mmCIF file of C-alpha atoms in Angstrom:
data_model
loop_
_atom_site.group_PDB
_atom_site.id
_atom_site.type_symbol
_atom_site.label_atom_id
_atom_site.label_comp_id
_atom_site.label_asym_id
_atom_site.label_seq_id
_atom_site.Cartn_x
_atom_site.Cartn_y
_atom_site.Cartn_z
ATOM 1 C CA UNK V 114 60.353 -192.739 -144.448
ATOM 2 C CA UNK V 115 62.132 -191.377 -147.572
ATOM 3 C CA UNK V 116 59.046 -189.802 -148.762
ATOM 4 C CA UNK V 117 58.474 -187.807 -145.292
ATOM 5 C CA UNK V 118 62.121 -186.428 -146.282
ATOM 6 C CA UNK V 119 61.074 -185.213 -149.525
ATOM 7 C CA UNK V 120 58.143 -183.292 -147.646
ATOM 8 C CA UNK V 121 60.185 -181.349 -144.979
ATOM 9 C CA UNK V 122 62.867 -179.990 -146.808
ATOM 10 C CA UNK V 123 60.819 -177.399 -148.875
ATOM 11 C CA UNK V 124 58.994 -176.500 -145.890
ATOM 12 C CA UNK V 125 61.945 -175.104 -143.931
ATOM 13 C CA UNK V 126 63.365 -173.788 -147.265
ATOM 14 C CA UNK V 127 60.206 -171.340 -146.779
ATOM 15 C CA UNK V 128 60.511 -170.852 -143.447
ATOM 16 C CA UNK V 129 64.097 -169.474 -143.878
ATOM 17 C CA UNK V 130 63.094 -167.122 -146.662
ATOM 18 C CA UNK V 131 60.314 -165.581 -145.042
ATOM 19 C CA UNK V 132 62.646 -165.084 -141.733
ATOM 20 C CA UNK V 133 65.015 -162.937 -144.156
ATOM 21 C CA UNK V 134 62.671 -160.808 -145.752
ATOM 22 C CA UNK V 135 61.425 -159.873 -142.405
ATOM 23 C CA UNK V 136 65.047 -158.668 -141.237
ATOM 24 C CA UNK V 137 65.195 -156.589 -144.359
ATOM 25 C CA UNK V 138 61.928 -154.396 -143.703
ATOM 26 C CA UNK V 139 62.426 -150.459 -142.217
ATOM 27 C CA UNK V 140 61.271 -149.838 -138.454
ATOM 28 C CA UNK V 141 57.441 -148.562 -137.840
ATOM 29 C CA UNK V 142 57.593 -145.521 -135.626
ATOM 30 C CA UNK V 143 55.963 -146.148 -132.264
ATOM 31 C CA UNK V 144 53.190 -143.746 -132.466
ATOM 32 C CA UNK V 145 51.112 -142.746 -136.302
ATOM 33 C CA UNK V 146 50.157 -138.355 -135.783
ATOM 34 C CA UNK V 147 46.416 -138.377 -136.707
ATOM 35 C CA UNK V 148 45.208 -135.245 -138.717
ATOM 36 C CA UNK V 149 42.600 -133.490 -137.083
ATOM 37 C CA UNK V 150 39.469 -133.276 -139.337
ATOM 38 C CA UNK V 151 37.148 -130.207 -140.277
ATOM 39 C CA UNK V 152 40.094 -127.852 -139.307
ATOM 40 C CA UNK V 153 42.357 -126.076 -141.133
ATOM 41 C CA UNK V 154 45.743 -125.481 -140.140
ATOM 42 C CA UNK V 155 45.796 -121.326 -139.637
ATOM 43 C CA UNK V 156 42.667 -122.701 -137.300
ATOM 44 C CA UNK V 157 44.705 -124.822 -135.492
ATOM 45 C CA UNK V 158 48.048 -122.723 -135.117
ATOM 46 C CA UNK V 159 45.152 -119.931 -133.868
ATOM 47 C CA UNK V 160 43.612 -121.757 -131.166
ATOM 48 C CA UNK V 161 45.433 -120.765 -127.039
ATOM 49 C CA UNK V 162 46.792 -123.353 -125.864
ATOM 50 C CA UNK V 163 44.577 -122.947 -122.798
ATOM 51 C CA UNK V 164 40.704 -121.712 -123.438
ATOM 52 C CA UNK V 165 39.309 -120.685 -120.078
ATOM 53 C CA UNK V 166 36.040 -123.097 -119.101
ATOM 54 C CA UNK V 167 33.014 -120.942 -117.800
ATOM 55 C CA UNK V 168 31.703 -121.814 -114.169
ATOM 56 C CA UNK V 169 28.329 -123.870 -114.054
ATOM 57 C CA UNK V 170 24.990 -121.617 -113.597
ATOM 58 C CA UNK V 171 22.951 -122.721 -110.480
ATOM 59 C CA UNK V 172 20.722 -125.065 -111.781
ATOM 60 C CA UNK V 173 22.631 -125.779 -114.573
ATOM 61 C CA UNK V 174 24.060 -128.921 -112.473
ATOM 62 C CA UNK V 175 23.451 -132.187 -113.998
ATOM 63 C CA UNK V 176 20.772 -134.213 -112.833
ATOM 64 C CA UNK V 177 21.119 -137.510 -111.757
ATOM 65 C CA UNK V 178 19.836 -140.129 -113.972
ATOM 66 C CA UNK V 179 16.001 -140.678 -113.119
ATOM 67 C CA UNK V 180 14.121 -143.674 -114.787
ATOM 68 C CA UNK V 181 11.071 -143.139 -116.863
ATOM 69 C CA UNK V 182 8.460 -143.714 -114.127
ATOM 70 C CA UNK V 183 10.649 -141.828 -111.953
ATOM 71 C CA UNK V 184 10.317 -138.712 -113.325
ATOM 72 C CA UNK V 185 6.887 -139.048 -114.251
ATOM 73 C CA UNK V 186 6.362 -139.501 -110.206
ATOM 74 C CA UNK V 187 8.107 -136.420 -110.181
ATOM 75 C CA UNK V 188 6.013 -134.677 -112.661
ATOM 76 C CA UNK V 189 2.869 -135.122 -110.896
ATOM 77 C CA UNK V 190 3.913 -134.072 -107.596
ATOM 78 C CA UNK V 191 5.142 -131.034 -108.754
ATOM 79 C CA UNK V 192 1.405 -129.940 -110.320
ATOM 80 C CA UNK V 193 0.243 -131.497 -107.100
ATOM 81 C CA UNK V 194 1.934 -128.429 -105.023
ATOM 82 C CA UNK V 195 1.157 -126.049 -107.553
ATOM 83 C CA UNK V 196 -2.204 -126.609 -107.279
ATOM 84 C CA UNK V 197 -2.186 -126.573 -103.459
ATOM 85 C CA UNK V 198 -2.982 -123.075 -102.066
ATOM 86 C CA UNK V 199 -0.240 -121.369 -100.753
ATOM 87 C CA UNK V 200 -0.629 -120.037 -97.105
ATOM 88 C CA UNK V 201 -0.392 -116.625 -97.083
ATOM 89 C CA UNK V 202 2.739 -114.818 -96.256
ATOM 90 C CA UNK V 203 1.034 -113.198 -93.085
ATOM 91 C CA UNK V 204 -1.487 -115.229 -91.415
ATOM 92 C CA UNK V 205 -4.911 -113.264 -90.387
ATOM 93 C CA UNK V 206 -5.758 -112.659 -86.910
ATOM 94 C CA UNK V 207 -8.644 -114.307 -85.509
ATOM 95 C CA UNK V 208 -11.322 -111.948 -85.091
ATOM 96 C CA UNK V 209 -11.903 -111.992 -81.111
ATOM 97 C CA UNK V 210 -14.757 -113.171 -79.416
ATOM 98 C CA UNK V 211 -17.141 -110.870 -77.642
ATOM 99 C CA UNK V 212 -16.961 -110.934 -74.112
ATOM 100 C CA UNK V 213 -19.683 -112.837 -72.298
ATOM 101 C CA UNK V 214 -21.767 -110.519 -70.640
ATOM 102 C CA UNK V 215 -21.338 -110.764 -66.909
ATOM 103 C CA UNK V 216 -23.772 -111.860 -64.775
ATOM 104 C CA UNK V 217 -25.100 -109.140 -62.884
ATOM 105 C CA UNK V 218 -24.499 -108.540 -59.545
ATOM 106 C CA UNK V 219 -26.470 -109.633 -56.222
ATOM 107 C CA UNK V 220 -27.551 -106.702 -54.300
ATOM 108 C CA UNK V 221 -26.111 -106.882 -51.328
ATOM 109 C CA UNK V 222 -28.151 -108.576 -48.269
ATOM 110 C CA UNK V 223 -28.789 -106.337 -45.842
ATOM 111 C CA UNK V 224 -27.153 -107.467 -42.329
ATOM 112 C CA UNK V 225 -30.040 -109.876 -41.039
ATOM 113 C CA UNK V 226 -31.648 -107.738 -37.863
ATOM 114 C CA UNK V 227 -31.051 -109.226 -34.534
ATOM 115 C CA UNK V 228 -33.743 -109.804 -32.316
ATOM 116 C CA UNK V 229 -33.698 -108.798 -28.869
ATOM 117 C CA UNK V 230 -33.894 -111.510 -26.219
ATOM 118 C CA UNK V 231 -37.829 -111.665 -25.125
ATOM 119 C CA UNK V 232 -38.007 -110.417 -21.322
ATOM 120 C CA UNK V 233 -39.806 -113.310 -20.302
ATOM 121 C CA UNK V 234 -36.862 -115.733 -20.932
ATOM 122 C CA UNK V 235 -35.535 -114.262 -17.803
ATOM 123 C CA UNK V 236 -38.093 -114.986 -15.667
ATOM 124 C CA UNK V 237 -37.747 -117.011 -12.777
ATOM 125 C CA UNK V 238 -39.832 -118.256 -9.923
ATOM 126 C CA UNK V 239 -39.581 -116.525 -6.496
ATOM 127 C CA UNK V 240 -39.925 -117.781 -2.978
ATOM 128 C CA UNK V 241 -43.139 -116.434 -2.599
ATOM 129 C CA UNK V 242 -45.678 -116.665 -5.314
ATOM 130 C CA UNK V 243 -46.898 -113.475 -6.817
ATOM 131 C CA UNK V 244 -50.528 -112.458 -5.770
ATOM 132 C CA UNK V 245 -52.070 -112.269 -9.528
ATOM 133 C CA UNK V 246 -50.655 -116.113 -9.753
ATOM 134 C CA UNK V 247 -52.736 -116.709 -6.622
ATOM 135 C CA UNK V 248 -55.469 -114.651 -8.099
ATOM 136 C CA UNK V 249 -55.728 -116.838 -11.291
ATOM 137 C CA UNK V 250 -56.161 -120.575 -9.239
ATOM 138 C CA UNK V 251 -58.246 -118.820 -7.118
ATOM 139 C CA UNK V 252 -60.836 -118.369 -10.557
ATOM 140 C CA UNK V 253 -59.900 -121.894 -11.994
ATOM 141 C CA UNK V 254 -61.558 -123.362 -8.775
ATOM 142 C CA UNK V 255 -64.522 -121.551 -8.821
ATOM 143 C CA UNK V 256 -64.484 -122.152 -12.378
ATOM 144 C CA UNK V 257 -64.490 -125.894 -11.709
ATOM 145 C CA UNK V 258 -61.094 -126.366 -13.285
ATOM 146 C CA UNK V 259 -58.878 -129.315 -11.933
ATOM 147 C CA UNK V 260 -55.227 -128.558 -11.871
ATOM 148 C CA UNK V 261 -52.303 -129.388 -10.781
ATOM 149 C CA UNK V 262 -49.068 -127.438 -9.877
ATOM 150 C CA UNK V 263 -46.110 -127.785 -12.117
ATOM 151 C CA UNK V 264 -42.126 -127.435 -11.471
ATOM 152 C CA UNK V 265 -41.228 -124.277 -13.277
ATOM 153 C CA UNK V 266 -39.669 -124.599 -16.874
ATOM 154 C CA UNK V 267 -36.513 -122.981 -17.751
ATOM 155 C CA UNK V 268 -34.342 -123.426 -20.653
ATOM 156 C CA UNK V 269 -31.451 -120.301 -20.463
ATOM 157 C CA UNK V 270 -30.072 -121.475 -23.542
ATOM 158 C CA UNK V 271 -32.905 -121.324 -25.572
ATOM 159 C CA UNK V 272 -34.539 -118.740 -23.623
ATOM 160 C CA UNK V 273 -37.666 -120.918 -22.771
ATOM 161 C CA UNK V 274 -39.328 -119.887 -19.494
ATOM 162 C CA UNK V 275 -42.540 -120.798 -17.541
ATOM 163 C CA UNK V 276 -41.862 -120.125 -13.756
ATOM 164 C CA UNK V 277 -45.295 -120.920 -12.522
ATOM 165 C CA UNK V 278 -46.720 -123.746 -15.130
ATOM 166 C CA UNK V 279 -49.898 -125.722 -14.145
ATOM 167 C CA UNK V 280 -51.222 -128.780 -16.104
ATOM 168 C CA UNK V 281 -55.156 -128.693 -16.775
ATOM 169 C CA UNK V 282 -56.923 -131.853 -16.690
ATOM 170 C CA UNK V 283 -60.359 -130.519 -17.100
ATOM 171 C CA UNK V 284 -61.654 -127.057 -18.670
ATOM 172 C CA UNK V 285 -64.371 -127.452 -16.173
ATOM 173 C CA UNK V 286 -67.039 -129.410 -14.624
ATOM 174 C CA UNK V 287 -67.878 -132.288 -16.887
ATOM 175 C CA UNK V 288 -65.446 -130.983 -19.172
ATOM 176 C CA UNK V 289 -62.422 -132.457 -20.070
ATOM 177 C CA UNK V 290 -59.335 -131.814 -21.829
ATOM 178 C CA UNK V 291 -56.837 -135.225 -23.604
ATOM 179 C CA UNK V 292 -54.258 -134.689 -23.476
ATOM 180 C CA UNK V 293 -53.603 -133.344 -19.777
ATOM 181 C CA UNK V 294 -52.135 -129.888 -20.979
ATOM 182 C CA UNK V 295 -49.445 -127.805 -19.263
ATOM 183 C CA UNK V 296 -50.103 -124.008 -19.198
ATOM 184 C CA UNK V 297 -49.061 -120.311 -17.534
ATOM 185 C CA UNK V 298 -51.852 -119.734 -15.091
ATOM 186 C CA UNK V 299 -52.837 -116.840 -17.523
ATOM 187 C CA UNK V 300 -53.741 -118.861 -20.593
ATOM 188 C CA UNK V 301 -55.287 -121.861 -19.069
ATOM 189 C CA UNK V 302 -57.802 -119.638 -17.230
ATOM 190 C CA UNK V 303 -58.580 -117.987 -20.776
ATOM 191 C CA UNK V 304 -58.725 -121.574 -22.219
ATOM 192 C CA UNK V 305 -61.446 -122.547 -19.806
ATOM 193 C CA UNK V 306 -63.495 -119.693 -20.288
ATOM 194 C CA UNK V 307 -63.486 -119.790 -24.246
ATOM 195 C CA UNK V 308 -65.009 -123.925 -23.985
ATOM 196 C CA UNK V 309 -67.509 -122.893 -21.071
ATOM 197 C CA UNK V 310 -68.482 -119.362 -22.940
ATOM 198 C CA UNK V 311 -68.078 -119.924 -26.379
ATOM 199 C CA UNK V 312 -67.423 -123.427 -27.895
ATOM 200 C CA UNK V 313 -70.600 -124.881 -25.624
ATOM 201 C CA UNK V 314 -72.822 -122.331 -26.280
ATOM 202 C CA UNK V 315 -72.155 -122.751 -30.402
ATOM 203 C CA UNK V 316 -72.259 -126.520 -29.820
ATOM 204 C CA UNK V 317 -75.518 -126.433 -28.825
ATOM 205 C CA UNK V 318 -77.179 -124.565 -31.284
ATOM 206 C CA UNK V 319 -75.153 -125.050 -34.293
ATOM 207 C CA UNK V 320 -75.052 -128.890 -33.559
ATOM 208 C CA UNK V 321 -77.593 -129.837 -31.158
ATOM 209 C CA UNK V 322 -75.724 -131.080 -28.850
ATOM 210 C CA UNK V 323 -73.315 -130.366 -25.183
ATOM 211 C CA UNK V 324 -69.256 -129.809 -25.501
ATOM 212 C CA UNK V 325 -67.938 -133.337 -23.749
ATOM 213 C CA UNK V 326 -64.628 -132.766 -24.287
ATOM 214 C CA UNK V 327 -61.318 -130.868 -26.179
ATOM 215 C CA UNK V 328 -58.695 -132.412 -28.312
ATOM 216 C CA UNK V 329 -54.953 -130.522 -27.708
ATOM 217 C CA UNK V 330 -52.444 -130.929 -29.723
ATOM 218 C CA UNK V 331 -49.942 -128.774 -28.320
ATOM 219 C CA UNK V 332 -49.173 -126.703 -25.515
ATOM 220 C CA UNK V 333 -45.842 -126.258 -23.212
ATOM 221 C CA UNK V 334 -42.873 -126.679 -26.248
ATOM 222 C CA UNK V 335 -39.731 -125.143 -25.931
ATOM 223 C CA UNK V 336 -39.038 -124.163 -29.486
ATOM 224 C CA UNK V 337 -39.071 -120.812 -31.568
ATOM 225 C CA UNK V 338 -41.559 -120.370 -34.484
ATOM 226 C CA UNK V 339 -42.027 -122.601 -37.148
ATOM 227 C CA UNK V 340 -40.659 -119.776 -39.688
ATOM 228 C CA UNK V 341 -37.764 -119.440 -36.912
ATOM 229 C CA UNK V 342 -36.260 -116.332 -35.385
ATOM 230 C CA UNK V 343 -38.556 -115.161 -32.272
ATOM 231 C CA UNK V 344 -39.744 -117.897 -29.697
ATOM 232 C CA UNK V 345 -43.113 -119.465 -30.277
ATOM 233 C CA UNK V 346 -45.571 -118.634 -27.326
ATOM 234 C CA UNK V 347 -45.752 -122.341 -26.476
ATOM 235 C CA UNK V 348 -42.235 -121.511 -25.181
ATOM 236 C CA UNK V 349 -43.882 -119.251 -22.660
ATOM 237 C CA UNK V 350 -46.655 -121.727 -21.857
ATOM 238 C CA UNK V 351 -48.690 -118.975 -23.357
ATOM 239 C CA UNK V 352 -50.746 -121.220 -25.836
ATOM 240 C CA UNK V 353 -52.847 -124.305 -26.710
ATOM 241 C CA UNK V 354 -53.536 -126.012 -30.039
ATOM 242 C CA UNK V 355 -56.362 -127.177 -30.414
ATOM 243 C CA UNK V 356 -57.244 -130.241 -33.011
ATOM 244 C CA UNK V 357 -60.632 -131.554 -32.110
ATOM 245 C CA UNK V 358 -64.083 -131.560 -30.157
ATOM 246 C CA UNK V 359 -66.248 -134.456 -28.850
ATOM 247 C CA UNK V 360 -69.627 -134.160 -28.329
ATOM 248 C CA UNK V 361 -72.031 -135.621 -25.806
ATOM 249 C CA UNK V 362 -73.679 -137.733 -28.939
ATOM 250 C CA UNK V 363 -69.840 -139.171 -29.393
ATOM 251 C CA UNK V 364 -69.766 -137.053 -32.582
ATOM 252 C CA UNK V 365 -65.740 -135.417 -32.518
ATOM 253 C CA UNK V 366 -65.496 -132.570 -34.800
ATOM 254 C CA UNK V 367 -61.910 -132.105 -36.249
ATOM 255 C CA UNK V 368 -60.236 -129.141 -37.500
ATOM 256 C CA UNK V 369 -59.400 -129.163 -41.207
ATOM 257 C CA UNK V 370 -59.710 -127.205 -44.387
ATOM 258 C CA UNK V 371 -62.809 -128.171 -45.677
ATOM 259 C CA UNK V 372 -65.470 -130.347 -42.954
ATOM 260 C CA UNK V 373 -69.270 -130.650 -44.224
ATOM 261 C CA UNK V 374 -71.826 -127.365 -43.962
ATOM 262 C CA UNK V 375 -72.716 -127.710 -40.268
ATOM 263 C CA UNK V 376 -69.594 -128.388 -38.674
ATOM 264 C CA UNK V 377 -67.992 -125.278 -40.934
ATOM 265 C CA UNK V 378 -70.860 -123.763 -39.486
ATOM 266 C CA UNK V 379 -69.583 -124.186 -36.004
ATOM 267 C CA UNK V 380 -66.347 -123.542 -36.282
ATOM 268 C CA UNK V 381 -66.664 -120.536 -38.306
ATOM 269 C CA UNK V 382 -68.584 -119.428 -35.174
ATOM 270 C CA UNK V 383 -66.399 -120.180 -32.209
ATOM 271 C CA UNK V 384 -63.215 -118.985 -34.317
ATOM 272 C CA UNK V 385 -64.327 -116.004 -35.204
ATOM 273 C CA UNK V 386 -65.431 -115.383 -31.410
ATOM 274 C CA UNK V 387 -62.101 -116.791 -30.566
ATOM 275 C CA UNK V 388 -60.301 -112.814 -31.802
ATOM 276 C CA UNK V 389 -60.101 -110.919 -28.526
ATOM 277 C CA UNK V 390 -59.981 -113.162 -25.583
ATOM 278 C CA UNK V 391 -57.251 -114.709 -27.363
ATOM 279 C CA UNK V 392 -54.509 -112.335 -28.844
ATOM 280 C CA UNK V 393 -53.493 -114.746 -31.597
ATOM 281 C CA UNK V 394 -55.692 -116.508 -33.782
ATOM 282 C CA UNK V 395 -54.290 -118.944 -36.528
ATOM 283 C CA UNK V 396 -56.231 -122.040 -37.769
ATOM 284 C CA UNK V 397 -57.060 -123.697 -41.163
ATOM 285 C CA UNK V 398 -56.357 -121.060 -44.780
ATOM 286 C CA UNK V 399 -53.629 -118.907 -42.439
ATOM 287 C CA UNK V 400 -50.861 -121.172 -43.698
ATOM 288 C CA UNK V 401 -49.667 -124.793 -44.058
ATOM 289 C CA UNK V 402 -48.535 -125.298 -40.593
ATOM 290 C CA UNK V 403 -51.798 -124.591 -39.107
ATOM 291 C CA UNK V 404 -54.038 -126.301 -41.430
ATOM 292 C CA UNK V 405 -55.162 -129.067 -38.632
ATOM 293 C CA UNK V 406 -55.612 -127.451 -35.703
ATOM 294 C CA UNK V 407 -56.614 -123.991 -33.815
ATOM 295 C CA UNK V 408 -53.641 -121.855 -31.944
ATOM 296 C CA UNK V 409 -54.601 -119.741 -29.667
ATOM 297 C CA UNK V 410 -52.377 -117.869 -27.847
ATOM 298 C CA UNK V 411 -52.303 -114.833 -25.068
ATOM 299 C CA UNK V 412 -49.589 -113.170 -27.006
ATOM 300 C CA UNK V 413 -48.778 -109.638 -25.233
ATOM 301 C CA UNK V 414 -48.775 -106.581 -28.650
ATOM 302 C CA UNK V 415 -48.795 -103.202 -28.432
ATOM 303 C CA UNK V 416 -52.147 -101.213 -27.356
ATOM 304 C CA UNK V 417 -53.490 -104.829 -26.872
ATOM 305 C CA UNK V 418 -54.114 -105.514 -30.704
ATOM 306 C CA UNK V 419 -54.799 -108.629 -31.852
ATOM 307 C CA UNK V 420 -53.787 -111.301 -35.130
ATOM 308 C CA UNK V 421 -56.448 -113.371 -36.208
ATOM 309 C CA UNK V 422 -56.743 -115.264 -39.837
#
């Protein structure tokens, strides 16, 4: 205990004269002037007190902090628009098209003709038949024809007209006709005259033997042409198709473009003798619509002419 005595008392002895020196020492001024260096003083006394700051060029801004990569990025995209092409300050005009030629133009059709109404279409029966109708049966009959009287035809809107028809069953005696066939007077007297006086004579010699019987395949039809426009003569009753011919052997000889050498033969012969009596005369090599049969018909033309092919 004594000897921790001993040990404080020159401790606080120090501690006392420290705390007077301390007291004793002149006041530090708050704040030390620095001396500017690398000026002199004229310099300094020289200087304004305010020097006027120039304004910043355009472009002269500071950049923002870029990273490396960043403006390496940067770098590469600007030589990537330099070496684009520019567009032009004006773009070119396209250079136009030339027009597509026009097509040229359709004539004009000519207004299509109209075709008079045939003077038969108006012809009607009267109460009394005429005498050259009488006339004409009277000549079938001695002819050997059989006949029969018909009711007359008459179409106004199509302008068909037969007022005094007759349908032939025979062309004469021992001489038939298949189909039964329905005729003007007029034409089935000149179809019974051209198988007695033609087609049985040529039979005969060109073919060795008699004319049994004709094939028709058309005759009464109430239609216009097969091209159209005028009325066919079969609207008239005025003609007879004919498709065939039976012999008294059984042989049947039918119209068509090319038959053997002695049928050709025949009816080379009774076609060509067919122009005259008959006003019309169409049959195979005239055109496709008559290829397979004979027309005949008593078609009225001027001075009596005739149309055979």
């Amino acid at each position: 205990m004594a000897g921790l005595i001993r040990l404080a008392l020159p401790l606080a002895a120090a501690m006392l004269s420290a705390g007077a020196a301390l007291a004793q020492a002149p006041e530090l001024p708050d704040k030390v002037p620095v001396p500017e260096l690398n000026q002199s003083q004229s310099a300094q006394e020289a200087a304004p007190a305010d020097v006027p700051i120039p304004e910043p060029r355009p472009g002269d801004a500071p950049k923002p902090y870029q990273p490396a990569t960043d403006k390496m990025d940067q770098q590469k995209s600007d030589q990537h628009q330099q070496a684009r092409p520019q567009p032009p300050a004006v773009a070119p005009t396209p250079t136009e098209k030339p027009a597509a030629p026009k097509p040229p133009e359709k004539p004009a059709q000519a207004p299509e003709k109209k075709i008079p109404p045939d003077p038969r279409s108006a012809a009607v029966p009267q109460e009394k038949m005429p005498d050259e109708e009488l006339a004409c049966r009277r000549r079938l009959k001695s002819m050997g024809v059989d006949f029969e009287e018909r009711k007359a035809e008459h179409d106004a809107a199509v302008g068909c007209s037969v007022p005094y028809p007759i349908a032939l069953k025979t062309l004469g005696k021992s001489l038939d006709i298949n189909p039964e066939s329905e005729l003007n007077c007029q034409m089935a007297e000149a179809a019974a005259r051209f198988a007695a006086d033609i087609v049985q004579p040529a039979a005969k010699a060109e073919l060795g033997a008699e004319l049994k019987s004709v094939g028709q395949a058309s005759a009464f039809v109430c239609r216009h042409r097969n091209g159209g426009g005028k009325l066919s003569e079969h609207a008239f009753g005025n003609a007879l198709d004919i498709a065939s011919f039976t012999l008294s052997d059984g042989r049947r000889i039918d119209i068509r473009p090319a038959p053997p050498e002695k049928e050709a033969k025949f009816l080379n012969a009774i076609r060509k003798a067919a122009c005259g009596p008959f006003k019309t005369v169409l049959g195979p090599g005239s055109d496709a619509d008559h290829s397979l049969h004979l027309h005949l018909d008593l078609a009225p033309r001027r001075n009596g002419g005739t149309f055979c092919q």
